[in-house]
Amino acid sequence: MLLALGLFLIGVVLAFHAWGGPSDAMLVPRIVLTLWCVIALAITLAELSRGSGLGSGSLSTLPVLMAAVLIAAIAVASLGFLIPSLPLVALTLWMFRLRRPLPLAVGTLVIAGGLWFLFHHVLLIRLPTLLNSGAL
């Protein structure tokens, strides 16, 4: 419950800052952050109604994935796209019960590489491949 509540509060703070930017450029982030806050609030309310409260030691899948996405999104600014996306995709596949090592590794490489290819070559949105030190 604390994780879901923390994610909700982080989403509210980020949404507050997103509303201060230009309306055209910030439309998509505003929509994403609104959905983020709604999902985090729903998870918090579901955890409260379920009675798990603060003493529960188990974590739901969705708040853990939301936290991983938040960490990866912050890491993209300094590490590029591929380095944060590989562990994020691997964690997502692991949480969706893909536990065999070879399919997990291949799936991670295909999905993360495929996302980079989609953005870089199809949508023509240039994502940094590696570290943002000017190398790529």
mmCIF file of C-alpha atoms in Angstrom:
data_model
loop_
_atom_site.group_PDB
_atom_site.id
_atom_site.type_symbol
_atom_site.label_atom_id
_atom_site.label_comp_id
_atom_site.label_asym_id
_atom_site.label_seq_id
_atom_site.Cartn_x
_atom_site.Cartn_y
_atom_site.Cartn_z
ATOM 1 C CA MET A 1 0.000 0.000 0.000
ATOM 2 C CA LEU A 2 2.859 2.377 0.769
ATOM 3 C CA LEU A 3 4.356 1.822 -2.666
ATOM 4 C CA ALA A 4 1.052 2.581 -4.399
ATOM 5 C CA LEU A 5 0.538 5.668 -2.244
ATOM 6 C CA GLY A 6 4.100 6.831 -2.966
ATOM 7 C CA LEU A 7 3.588 6.345 -6.698
ATOM 8 C CA PHE A 8 0.377 8.359 -6.491
ATOM 9 C CA LEU A 9 2.140 11.217 -4.717
ATOM 10 C CA ILE A 10 5.021 11.176 -7.216
ATOM 11 C CA GLY A 11 2.504 11.265 -10.069
ATOM 12 C CA VAL A 12 0.697 14.230 -8.515
ATOM 13 C CA VAL A 13 3.947 16.188 -8.134
ATOM 14 C CA LEU A 14 5.002 15.410 -11.721
ATOM 15 C CA ALA A 15 1.525 16.279 -13.027
ATOM 16 C CA PHE A 16 1.659 19.591 -11.165
ATOM 17 C CA HIS A 17 4.921 20.424 -12.941
ATOM 18 C CA ALA A 18 3.579 19.222 -16.313
ATOM 19 C CA TRP A 19 0.694 21.683 -16.167
ATOM 20 C CA GLY A 20 3.208 24.544 -16.015
ATOM 21 C CA GLY A 21 4.683 23.796 -19.452
ATOM 22 C CA PRO A 22 3.436 24.751 -22.909
ATOM 23 C CA SER A 23 0.059 23.243 -23.696
ATOM 24 C CA ASP A 24 0.969 21.644 -27.034
ATOM 25 C CA ALA A 25 4.215 20.004 -25.935
ATOM 26 C CA MET A 26 2.857 18.800 -22.603
ATOM 27 C CA LEU A 27 -0.400 17.226 -23.823
ATOM 28 C CA VAL A 28 0.855 13.622 -23.883
ATOM 29 C CA PRO A 29 2.719 13.866 -20.545
ATOM 30 C CA ARG A 30 -0.411 15.337 -18.949
ATOM 31 C CA ILE A 31 -2.525 12.437 -20.205
ATOM 32 C CA VAL A 32 0.044 9.830 -19.114
ATOM 33 C CA LEU A 33 0.465 11.384 -15.677
ATOM 34 C CA THR A 34 -3.299 11.586 -15.198
ATOM 35 C CA LEU A 35 -3.611 7.886 -16.035
ATOM 36 C CA TRP A 36 -0.646 7.181 -13.729
ATOM 37 C CA CYS A 37 -2.376 8.964 -10.822
ATOM 38 C CA VAL A 38 -5.711 7.247 -11.457
ATOM 39 C CA ILE A 39 -4.098 3.785 -11.530
ATOM 40 C CA ALA A 40 -1.993 4.468 -8.423
ATOM 41 C CA LEU A 41 -5.019 5.797 -6.551
ATOM 42 C CA ALA A 42 -7.073 2.764 -7.608
ATOM 43 C CA ILE A 43 -4.332 0.430 -6.380
ATOM 44 C CA THR A 44 -4.132 2.299 -3.079
ATOM 45 C CA LEU A 45 -7.893 2.105 -2.590
ATOM 46 C CA ALA A 46 -7.952 -1.580 -3.555
ATOM 47 C CA GLU A 47 -5.182 -2.337 -1.052
ATOM 48 C CA LEU A 48 -7.050 -0.452 1.648
ATOM 49 C CA SER A 49 -10.354 -2.201 0.931
ATOM 50 C CA ARG A 50 -8.655 -5.577 0.821
ATOM 51 C CA GLY A 51 -7.403 -4.952 4.301
ATOM 52 C CA SER A 52 -3.774 -5.621 3.546
ATOM 53 C CA GLY A 53 -2.830 -2.324 5.119
ATOM 54 C CA LEU A 54 0.703 -1.425 6.072
ATOM 55 C CA GLY A 55 1.654 -4.712 7.681
ATOM 56 C CA SER A 56 1.370 -6.819 4.555
ATOM 57 C CA GLY A 57 4.700 -8.069 3.259
ATOM 58 C CA SER A 58 3.523 -8.898 -0.261
ATOM 59 C CA LEU A 59 3.775 -6.525 -3.181
ATOM 60 C CA SER A 60 1.289 -6.451 -6.004
ATOM 61 C CA THR A 61 2.665 -6.710 -9.518
ATOM 62 C CA LEU A 62 1.346 -3.410 -10.844
ATOM 63 C CA PRO A 63 2.893 -1.068 -8.234
ATOM 64 C CA VAL A 64 6.258 -2.803 -8.608
ATOM 65 C CA LEU A 65 6.098 -2.365 -12.393
ATOM 66 C CA MET A 66 5.044 1.267 -11.994
ATOM 67 C CA ALA A 67 8.035 1.894 -9.715
ATOM 68 C CA ALA A 68 10.358 0.161 -12.202
ATOM 69 C CA VAL A 69 8.999 2.280 -15.064
ATOM 70 C CA LEU A 70 9.526 5.426 -13.005
ATOM 71 C CA ILE A 71 13.134 4.460 -12.220
ATOM 72 C CA ALA A 72 13.812 3.566 -15.865
ATOM 73 C CA ALA A 73 12.266 6.820 -17.100
ATOM 74 C CA ILE A 74 14.504 8.827 -14.790
ATOM 75 C CA ALA A 75 17.550 6.761 -15.780
ATOM 76 C CA VAL A 76 17.002 7.350 -19.529
ATOM 77 C CA ALA A 77 18.122 10.953 -19.101
ATOM 78 C CA SER A 78 21.627 9.912 -18.089
ATOM 79 C CA LEU A 79 22.034 6.319 -19.338
ATOM 80 C CA GLY A 80 20.320 6.447 -22.711
ATOM 81 C CA PHE A 81 17.427 4.240 -23.777
ATOM 82 C CA LEU A 82 18.841 0.723 -24.025
ATOM 83 C CA ILE A 83 20.565 0.393 -20.649
ATOM 84 C CA PRO A 84 17.465 1.199 -18.496
ATOM 85 C CA SER A 85 15.048 -0.578 -20.834
ATOM 86 C CA LEU A 86 16.806 -3.967 -20.708
ATOM 87 C CA PRO A 87 16.297 -4.547 -16.948
ATOM 88 C CA LEU A 88 12.797 -3.062 -17.155
ATOM 89 C CA VAL A 89 11.747 -5.465 -19.915
ATOM 90 C CA ALA A 90 13.406 -8.389 -18.117
ATOM 91 C CA LEU A 91 11.565 -7.530 -14.879
ATOM 92 C CA THR A 92 8.284 -7.209 -16.763
ATOM 93 C CA LEU A 93 8.721 -10.592 -18.443
ATOM 94 C CA TRP A 94 9.765 -12.149 -15.105
ATOM 95 C CA MET A 95 6.675 -10.744 -13.368
ATOM 96 C CA PHE A 96 4.507 -12.143 -16.159
ATOM 97 C CA ARG A 97 5.926 -15.573 -15.303
ATOM 98 C CA LEU A 98 8.414 -16.013 -18.122
ATOM 99 C CA ARG A 99 11.076 -17.668 -15.970
ATOM 100 C CA ARG A 100 13.146 -19.838 -18.341
ATOM 101 C CA PRO A 101 16.532 -18.170 -18.971
ATOM 102 C CA LEU A 102 16.773 -18.435 -22.765
ATOM 103 C CA PRO A 103 13.263 -17.120 -23.601
ATOM 104 C CA LEU A 104 13.707 -14.424 -20.949
ATOM 105 C CA ALA A 105 17.014 -13.255 -22.467
ATOM 106 C CA VAL A 106 15.784 -13.445 -26.070
ATOM 107 C CA GLY A 107 12.495 -11.743 -25.207
ATOM 108 C CA THR A 108 14.303 -8.983 -23.364
ATOM 109 C CA LEU A 109 16.646 -8.299 -26.276
ATOM 110 C CA VAL A 110 13.901 -8.519 -28.925
ATOM 111 C CA ILE A 111 11.424 -6.291 -27.065
ATOM 112 C CA ALA A 112 13.934 -3.637 -25.911
ATOM 113 C CA GLY A 113 15.691 -3.617 -29.293
ATOM 114 C CA GLY A 114 12.361 -3.631 -31.091
ATOM 115 C CA LEU A 115 11.163 -0.620 -29.126
ATOM 116 C CA TRP A 116 14.349 1.247 -29.976
ATOM 117 C CA PHE A 117 13.961 0.289 -33.664
ATOM 118 C CA LEU A 118 10.306 1.375 -33.630
ATOM 119 C CA PHE A 119 11.069 4.794 -32.189
ATOM 120 C CA HIS A 120 14.329 5.382 -34.056
ATOM 121 C CA HIS A 121 13.466 4.134 -37.554
ATOM 122 C CA VAL A 122 9.673 3.950 -37.868
ATOM 123 C CA LEU A 123 8.443 6.880 -35.769
ATOM 124 C CA LEU A 124 11.655 8.870 -36.397
ATOM 125 C CA ILE A 125 11.970 9.824 -32.735
ATOM 126 C CA ARG A 126 15.688 9.699 -32.050
ATOM 127 C CA LEU A 127 16.405 7.937 -28.779
ATOM 128 C CA PRO A 128 19.917 7.770 -27.382
ATOM 129 C CA THR A 129 21.273 4.249 -27.744
ATOM 130 C CA LEU A 130 23.885 4.313 -25.022
ATOM 131 C CA LEU A 131 25.210 6.791 -22.500
ATOM 132 C CA ASN A 132 24.499 10.436 -23.256
ATOM 133 C CA SER A 133 28.139 11.425 -23.287
ATOM 134 C CA GLY A 134 27.979 12.489 -26.910
ATOM 135 C CA ALA A 135 29.095 9.109 -28.250
ATOM 136 C CA LEU A 136 25.737 8.271 -29.882
#
